[in-house]
Structure formats: C-alpha cells, structure tokens
PDB file of C-alpha atoms in Angstrom:
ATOM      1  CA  UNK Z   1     -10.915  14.227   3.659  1.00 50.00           C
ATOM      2  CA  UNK Z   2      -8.419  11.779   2.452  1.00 53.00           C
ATOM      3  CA  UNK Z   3      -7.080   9.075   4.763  1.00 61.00           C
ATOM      4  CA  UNK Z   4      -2.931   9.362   4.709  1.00 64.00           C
ATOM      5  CA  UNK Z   5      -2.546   6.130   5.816  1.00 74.00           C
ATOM      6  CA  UNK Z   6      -4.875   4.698   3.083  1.00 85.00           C
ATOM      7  CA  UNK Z   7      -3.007   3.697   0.100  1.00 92.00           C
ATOM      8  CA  UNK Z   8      -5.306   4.447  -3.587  1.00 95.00           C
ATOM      9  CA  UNK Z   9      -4.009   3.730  -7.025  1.00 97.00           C
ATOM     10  CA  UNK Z  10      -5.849   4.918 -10.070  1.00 97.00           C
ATOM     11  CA  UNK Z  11      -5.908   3.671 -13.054  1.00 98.00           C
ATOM     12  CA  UNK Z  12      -6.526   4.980 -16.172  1.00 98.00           C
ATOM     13  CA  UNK Z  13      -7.831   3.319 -19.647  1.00 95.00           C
ATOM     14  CA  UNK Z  14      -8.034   4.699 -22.759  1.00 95.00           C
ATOM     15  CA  UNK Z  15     -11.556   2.658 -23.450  1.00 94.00           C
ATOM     16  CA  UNK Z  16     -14.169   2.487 -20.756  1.00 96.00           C
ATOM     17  CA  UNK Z  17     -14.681   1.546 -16.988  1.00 95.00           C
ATOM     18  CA  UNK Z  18     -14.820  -0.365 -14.896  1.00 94.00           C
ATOM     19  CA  UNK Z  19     -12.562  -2.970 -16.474  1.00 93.00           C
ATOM     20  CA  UNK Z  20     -13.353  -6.212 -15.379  1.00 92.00           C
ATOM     21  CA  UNK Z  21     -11.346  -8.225 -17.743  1.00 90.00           C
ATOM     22  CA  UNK Z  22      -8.034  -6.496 -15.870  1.00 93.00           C
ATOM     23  CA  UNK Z  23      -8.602  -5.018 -12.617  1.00 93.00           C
ATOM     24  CA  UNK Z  24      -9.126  -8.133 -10.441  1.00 93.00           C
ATOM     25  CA  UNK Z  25      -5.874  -9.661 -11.957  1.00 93.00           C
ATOM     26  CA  UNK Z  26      -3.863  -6.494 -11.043  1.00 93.00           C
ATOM     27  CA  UNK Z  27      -4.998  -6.604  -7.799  1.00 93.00           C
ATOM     28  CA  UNK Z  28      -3.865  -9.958  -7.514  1.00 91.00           C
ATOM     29  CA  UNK Z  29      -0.234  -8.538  -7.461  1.00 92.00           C
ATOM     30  CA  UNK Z  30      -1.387  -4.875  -6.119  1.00 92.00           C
ATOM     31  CA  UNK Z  31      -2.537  -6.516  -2.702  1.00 88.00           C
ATOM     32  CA  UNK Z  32      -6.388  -6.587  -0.933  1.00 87.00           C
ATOM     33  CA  UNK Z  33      -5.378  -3.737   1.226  1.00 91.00           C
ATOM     34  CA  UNK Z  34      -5.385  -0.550  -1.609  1.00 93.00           C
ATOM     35  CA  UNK Z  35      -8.188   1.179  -3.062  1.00 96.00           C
ATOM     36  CA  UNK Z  36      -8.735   0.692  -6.457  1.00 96.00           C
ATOM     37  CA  UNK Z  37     -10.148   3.710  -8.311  1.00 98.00           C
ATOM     38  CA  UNK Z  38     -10.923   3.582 -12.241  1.00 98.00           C
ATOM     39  CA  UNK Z  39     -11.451   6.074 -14.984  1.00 98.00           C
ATOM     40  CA  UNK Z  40     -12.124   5.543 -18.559  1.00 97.00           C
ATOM     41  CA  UNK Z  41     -10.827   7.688 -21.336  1.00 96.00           C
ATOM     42  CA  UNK Z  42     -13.946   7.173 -23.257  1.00 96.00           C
ATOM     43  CA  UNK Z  43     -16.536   6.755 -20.401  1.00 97.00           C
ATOM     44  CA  UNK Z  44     -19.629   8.303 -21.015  1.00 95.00           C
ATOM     45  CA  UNK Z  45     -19.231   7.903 -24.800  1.00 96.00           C
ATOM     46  CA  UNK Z  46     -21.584   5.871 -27.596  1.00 96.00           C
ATOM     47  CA  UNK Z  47     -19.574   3.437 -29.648  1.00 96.00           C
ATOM     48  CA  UNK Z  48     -21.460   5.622 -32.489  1.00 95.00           C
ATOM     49  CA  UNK Z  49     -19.043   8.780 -31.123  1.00 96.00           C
ATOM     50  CA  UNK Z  50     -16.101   5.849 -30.507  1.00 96.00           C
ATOM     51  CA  UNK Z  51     -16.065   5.201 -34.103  1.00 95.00           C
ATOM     52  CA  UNK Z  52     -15.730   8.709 -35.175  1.00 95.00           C
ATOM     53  CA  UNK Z  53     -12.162   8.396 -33.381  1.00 95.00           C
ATOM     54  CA  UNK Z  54     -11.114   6.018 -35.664  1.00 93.00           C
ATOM     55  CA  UNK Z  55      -7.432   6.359 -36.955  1.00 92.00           C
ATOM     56  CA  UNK Z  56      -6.273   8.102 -39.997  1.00 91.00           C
ATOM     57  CA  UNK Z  57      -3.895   6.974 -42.110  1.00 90.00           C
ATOM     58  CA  UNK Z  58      -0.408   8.363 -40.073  1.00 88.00           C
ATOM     59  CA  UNK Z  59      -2.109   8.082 -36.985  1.00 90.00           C
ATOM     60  CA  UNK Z  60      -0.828   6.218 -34.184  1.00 91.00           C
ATOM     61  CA  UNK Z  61      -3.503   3.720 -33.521  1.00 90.00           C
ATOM     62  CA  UNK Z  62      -4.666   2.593 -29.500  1.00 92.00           C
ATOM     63  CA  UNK Z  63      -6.738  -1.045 -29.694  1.00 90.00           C
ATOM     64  CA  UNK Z  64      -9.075  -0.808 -26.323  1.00 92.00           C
ATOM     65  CA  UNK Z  65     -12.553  -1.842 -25.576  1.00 92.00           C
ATOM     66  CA  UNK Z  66     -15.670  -0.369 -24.233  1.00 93.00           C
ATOM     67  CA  UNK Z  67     -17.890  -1.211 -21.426  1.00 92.00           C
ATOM     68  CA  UNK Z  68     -19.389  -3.942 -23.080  1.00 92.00           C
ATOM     69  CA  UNK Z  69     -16.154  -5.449 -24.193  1.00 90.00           C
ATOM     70  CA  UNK Z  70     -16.541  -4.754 -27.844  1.00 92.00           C
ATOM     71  CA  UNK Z  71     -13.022  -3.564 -29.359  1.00 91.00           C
ATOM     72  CA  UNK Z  72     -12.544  -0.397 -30.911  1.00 93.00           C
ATOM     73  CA  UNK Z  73      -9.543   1.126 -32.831  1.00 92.00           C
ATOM     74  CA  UNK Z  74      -8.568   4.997 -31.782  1.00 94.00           C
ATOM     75  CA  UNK Z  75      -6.498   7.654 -33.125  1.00 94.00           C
ATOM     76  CA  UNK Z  76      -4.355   8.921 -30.159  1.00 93.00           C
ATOM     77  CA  UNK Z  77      -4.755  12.515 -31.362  1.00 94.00           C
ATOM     78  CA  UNK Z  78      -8.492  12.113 -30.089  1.00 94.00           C
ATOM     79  CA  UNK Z  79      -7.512  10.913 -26.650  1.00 94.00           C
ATOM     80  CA  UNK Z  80      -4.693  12.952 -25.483  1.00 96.00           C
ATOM     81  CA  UNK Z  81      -7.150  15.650 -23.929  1.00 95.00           C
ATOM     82  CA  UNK Z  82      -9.659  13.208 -22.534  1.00 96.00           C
ATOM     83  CA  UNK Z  83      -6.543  11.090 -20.663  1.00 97.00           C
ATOM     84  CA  UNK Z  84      -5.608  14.217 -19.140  1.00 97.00           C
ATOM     85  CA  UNK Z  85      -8.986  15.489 -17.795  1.00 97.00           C
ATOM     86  CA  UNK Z  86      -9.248  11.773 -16.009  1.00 98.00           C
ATOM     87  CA  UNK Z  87      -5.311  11.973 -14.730  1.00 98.00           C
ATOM     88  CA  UNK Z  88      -6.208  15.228 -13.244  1.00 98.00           C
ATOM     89  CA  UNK Z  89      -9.685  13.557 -11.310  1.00 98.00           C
ATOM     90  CA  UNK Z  90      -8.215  10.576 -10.289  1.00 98.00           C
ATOM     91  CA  UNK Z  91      -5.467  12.974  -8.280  1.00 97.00           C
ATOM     92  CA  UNK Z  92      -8.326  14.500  -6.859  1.00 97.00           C
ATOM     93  CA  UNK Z  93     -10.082  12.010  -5.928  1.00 96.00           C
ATOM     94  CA  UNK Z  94      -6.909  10.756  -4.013  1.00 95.00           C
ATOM     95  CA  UNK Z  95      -4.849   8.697  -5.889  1.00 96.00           C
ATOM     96  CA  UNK Z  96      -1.372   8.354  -4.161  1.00 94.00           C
ATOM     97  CA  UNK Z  97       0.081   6.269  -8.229  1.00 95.00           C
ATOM     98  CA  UNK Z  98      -1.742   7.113 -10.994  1.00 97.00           C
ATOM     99  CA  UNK Z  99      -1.283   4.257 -13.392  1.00 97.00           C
ATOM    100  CA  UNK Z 100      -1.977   4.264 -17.541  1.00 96.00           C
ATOM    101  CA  UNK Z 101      -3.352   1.097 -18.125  1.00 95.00           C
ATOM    102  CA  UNK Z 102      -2.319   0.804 -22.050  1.00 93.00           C
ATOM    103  CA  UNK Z 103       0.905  -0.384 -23.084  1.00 93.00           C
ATOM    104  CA  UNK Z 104       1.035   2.571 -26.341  1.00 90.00           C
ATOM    105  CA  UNK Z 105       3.212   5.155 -26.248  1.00 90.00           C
ATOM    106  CA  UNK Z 106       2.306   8.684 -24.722  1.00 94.00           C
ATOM    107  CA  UNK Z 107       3.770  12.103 -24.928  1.00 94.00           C
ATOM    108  CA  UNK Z 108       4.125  13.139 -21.209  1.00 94.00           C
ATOM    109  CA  UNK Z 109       1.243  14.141 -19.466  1.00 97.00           C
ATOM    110  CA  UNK Z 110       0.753  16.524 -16.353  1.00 96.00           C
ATOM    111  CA  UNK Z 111       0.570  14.291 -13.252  1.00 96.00           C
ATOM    112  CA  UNK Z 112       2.017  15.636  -9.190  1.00 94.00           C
ATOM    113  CA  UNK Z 113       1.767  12.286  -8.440  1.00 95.00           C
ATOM    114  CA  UNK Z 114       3.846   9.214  -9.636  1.00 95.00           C
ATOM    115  CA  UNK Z 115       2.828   8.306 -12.975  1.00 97.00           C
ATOM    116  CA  UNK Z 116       3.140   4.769 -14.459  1.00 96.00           C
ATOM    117  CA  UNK Z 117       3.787   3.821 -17.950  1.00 96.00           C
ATOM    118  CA  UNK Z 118       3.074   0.662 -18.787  1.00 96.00           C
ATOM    119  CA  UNK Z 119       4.928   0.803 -21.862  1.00 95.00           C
ATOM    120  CA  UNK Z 120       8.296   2.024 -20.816  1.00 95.00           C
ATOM    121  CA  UNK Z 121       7.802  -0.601 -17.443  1.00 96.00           C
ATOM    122  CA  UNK Z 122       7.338  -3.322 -20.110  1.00 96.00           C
ATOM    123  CA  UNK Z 123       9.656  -2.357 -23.117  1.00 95.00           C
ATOM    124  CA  UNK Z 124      12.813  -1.624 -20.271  1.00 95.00           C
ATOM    125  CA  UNK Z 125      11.774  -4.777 -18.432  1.00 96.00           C
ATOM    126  CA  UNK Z 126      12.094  -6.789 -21.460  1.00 96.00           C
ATOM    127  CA  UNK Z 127      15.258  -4.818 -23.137  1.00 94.00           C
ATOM    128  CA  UNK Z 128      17.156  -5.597 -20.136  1.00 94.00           C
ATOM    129  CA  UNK Z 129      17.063  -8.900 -20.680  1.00 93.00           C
ATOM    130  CA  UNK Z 130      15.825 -10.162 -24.787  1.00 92.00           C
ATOM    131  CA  UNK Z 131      19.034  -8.664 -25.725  1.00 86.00           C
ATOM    132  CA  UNK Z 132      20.801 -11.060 -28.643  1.00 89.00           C
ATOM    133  CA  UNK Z 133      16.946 -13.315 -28.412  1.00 93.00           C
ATOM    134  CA  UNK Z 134      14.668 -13.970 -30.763  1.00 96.00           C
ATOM    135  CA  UNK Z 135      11.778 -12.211 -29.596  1.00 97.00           C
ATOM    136  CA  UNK Z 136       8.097 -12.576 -30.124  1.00 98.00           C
ATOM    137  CA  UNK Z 137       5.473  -9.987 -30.004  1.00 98.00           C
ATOM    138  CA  UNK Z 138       1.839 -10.005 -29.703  1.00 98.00           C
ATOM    139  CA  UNK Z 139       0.102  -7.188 -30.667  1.00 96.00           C
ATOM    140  CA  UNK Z 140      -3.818  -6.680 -30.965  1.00 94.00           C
ATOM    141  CA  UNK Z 141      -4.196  -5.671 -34.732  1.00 92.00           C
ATOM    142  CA  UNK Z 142      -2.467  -6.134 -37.889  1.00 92.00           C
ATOM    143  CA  UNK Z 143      -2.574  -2.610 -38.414  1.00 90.00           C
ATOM    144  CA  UNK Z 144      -0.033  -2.070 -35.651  1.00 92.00           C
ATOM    145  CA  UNK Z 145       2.475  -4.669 -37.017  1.00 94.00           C
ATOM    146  CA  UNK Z 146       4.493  -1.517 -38.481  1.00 92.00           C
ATOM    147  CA  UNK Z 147       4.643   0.532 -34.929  1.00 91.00           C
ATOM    148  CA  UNK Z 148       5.509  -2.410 -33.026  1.00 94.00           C
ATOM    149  CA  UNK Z 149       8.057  -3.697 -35.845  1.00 94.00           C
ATOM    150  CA  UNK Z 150       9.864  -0.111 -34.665  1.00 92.00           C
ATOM    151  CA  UNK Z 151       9.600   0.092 -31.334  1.00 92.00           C
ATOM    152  CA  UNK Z 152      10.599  -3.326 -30.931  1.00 94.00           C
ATOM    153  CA  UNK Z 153      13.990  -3.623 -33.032  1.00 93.00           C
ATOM    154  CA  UNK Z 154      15.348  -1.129 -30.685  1.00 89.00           C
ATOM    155  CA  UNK Z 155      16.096  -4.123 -28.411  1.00 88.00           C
ATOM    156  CA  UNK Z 156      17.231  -6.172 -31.128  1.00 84.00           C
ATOM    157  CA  UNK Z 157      17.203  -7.320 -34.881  1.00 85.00           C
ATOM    158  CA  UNK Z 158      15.365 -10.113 -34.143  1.00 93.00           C
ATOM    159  CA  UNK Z 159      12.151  -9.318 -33.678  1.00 96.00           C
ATOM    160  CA  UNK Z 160       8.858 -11.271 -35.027  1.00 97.00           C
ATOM    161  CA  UNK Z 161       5.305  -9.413 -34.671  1.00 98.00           C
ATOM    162  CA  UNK Z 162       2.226 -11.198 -34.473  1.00 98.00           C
ATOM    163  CA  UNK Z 163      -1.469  -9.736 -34.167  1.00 96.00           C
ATOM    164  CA  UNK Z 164      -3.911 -11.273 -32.290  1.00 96.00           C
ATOM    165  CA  UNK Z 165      -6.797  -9.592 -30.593  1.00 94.00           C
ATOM    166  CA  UNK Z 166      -6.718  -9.916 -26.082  1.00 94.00           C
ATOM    167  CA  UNK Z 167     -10.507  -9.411 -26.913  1.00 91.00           C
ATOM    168  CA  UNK Z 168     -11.116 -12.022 -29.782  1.00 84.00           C
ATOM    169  CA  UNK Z 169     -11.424 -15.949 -30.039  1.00 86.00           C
ATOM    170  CA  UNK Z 170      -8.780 -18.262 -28.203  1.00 87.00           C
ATOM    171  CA  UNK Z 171      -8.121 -19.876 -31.269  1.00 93.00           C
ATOM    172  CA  UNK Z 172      -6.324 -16.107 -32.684  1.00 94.00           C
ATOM    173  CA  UNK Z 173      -3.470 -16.253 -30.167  1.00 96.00           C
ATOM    174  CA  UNK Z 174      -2.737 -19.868 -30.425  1.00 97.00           C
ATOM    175  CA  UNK Z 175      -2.415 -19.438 -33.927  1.00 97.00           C
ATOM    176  CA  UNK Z 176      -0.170 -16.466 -33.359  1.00 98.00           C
ATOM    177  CA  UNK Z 177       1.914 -18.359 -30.747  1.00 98.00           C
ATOM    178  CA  UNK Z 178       2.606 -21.162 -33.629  1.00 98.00           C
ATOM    179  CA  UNK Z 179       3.363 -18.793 -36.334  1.00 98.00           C
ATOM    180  CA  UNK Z 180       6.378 -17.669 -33.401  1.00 98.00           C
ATOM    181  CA  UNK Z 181       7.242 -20.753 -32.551  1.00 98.00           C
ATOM    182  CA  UNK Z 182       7.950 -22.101 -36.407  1.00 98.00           C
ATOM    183  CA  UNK Z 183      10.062 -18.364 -36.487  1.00 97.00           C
ATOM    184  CA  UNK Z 184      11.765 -19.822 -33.702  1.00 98.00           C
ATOM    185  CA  UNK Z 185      11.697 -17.476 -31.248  1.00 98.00           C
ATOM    186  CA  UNK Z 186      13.579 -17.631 -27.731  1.00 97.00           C
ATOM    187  CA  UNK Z 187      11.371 -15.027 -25.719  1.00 97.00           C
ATOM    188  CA  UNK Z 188       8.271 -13.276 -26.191  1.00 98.00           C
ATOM    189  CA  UNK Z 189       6.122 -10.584 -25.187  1.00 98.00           C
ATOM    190  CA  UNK Z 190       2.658 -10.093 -24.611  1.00 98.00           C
ATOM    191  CA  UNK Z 191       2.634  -6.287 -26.126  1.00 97.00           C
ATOM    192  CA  UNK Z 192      -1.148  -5.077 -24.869  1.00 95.00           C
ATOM    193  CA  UNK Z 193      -2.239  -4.337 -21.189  1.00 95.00           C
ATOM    194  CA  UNK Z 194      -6.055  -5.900 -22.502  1.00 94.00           C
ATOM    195  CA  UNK Z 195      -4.020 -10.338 -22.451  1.00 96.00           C
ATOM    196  CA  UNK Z 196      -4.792 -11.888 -19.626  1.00 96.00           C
ATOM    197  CA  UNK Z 197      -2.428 -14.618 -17.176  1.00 96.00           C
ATOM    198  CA  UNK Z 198      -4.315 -17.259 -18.740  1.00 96.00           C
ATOM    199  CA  UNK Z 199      -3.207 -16.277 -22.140  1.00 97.00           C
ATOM    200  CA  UNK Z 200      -0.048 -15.847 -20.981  1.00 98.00           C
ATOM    201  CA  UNK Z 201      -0.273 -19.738 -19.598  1.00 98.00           C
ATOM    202  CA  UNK Z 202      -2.077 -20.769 -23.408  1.00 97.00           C
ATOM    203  CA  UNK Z 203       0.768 -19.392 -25.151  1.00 98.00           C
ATOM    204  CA  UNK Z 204       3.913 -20.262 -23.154  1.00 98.00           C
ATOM    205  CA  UNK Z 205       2.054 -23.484 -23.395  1.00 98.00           C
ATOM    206  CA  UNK Z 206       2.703 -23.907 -26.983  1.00 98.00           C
ATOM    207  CA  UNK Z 207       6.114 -21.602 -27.387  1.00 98.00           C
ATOM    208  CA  UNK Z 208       7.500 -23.432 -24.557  1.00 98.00           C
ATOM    209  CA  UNK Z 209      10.021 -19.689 -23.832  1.00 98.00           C
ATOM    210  CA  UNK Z 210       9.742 -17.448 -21.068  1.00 98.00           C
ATOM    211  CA  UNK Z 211       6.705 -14.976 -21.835  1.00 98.00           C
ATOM    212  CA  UNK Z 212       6.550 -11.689 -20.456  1.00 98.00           C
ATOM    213  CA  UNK Z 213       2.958 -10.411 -19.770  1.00 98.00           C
ATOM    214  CA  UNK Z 214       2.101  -6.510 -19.560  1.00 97.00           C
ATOM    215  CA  UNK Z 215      -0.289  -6.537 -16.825  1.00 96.00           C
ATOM    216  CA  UNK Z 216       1.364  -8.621 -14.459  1.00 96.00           C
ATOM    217  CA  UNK Z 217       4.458  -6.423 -15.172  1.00 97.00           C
ATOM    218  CA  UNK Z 218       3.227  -3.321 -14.003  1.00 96.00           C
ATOM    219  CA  UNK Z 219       1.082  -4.766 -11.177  1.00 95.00           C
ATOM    220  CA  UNK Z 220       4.433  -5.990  -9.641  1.00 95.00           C
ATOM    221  CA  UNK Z 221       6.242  -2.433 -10.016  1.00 95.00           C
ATOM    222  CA  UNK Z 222       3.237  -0.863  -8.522  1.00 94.00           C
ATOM    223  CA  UNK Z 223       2.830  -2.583  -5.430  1.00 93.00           C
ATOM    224  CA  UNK Z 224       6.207  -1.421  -4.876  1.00 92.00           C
ATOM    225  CA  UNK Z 225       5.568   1.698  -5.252  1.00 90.00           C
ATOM    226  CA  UNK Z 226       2.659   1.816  -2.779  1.00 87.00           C
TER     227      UNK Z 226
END
C-alpha cells in the first residue's frame, strides 16, 4: 500500500537508469524528503540493440546515454512505445509527478498523474524572458543544429546554435561557449537535461550572460508541484 502522505516523483529517461550524472542534482532542488523513483526508456537493452535505433534521415533525433555513460543517438519513432510502458509503471509504482527527464519534444503521452515536460518548462521559461536577446543554445550534436535552429527562432530571430556533447570532454563546451560569445550573444540556454550546474558555472564563466540550465529548471517547478 502506498503511503498518502509520502510524496514520490518519477522520472523518466529515454537512455538508461539509474542516472547518476542527474538525479542527485535534481534532488538538490526537489528536497531530501521525496522518493525518488527512476525508469529508463532503454533499460534492459545492449548498446548492440541501442544502435539499431539509430536515426534515419527525417527522423527526429534524442542524444541520451546508457548505464555506462556512453552516448547514443535515437530515432524517437523507436522510443515512443517504450516511454509509455515506463510512464504507465512508474504510476503504479506510486508516483504522485511523473517527470520526462529529456528536454526533446514529445507527442502527448497517457499519464493520470501530472506530467512534466522538460521541454515546454524550459522553452516557456526562457521565451518569457530572451524576447528581443541574442540567444545562445547548446545542443548535444551537430546533427540537431537544424531542429533546434526551429524550435528556437520561435522566441526570436536571434538565435545562435552550438553543439557540444553534456557527455564529452570539458574542452567541447568551452569551445562552444566562445564561438557564442564572439556571436555576441546576451542570454543562453543550456538545451539538454544530460549539462550539469557545473557546466552551467564553466560556461557563464566565459559568456559572462545569464545562462539558463534545463535540469535545474524543472527541478525548481517540481518541487512545487509536490
């Protein structure tokens, strides 16, 4: 039996669990006192079967990591039914907020609890207020640049896209963050749920603009939700 006065998130990647690159951060923000419960879109699975997920050309392409930490490119076609068998468990296994931890963009899924989007949290958060700034945007592969490029200019027509991997070298983002700050910009945004605070900290560091960071977004809406 469930505890009603015990308050459970679950949270939902599209690579594998438990993620310990993001999880402790979240909670940071979440608070000590709720239950943390993870699934993995692509628990259970080889990176041999990963691979065969890979994106085809049209596809709308999800950067993630496994278990291992190892990054892996996905067509979203392939995980649409998988996120949906693991939105349904984590209700059952009592989660009160179920929350998508991947800031791409999702047709809507069935969910009688309160769903989070990271990617609407972070594009509304930052639309409300880039609006007439130059605005940044890391990204995790070069073979996103186009997706982002249109999402993006939505909030404006100023918008610069940079790739650099949340699971690669240091040295990728820095170089990223200087390539944004010759462009200029005035704000950025940290467009992947996988960057951490401390890259958040490394590039602010050299952009010297307010920088918007995906995970600590969400985080903050949850815990108000809970």
């Amino acid at each position: 039996m469930v505890d009603k006065d015990k308050k459970i998130l679950g949270t939902l990647t599209v690579g594998q669990s438990p993620r310990v690159d993001l999880i402790p951060e979240m909670k940071q923000f979440v608070g000590a006192d709720v239950e943390i419960i993870e699934a993995g879109a692509l628990d259970g699975l080889t990176l041999g079967e990963v691979q065969r997920m890979h994106p085809e050309p049209g596809d709308y392409m999800l950067v993630t990591r496994m278990a291992d930490g190892t990054q892996v490119k996905i067509g979203e076609k392939h995980m649409l039914p998988k996120m949906q068998g693991k939105i349904d468990w984590l209700v059952q296994q009592g989660a009160q907020v179920v929350a998508l931890v991947c800031t791409g963009e999702f047709p809507q899924f069935e969910c009688d609890r309160l769903l989070i989007e990271p990617q609407k949290v972070l594009f509304n958060t930052v639309k409300s207020v880039a609006q007439g700034q130059r605005l940044g945007v890391f990204i995790p592969d070069s073979e996103q640049v186009k997706q982002a490029k249109l999402r993006w200019s939505s909030v404006n027509g100023h918008v610069f896209v940079q790739p650099a991997s949340p699971y690669g070298c240091p040295g990728g983002k820095l170089a990223a963050a200087e390539r944004l700050k010759q462009a200029g910009v005035q704000m950025a945004v940290l467009d992947c749920i996988g960057y951490t605070l401390g890259d958040k900290q490394a590039v602010q560091g050299i952009l010297g603009v307010p920088v918007v960071l995906a995970r600590s977004v969400v985080a903050r809406v949850i815990a108000e939700l809970l």
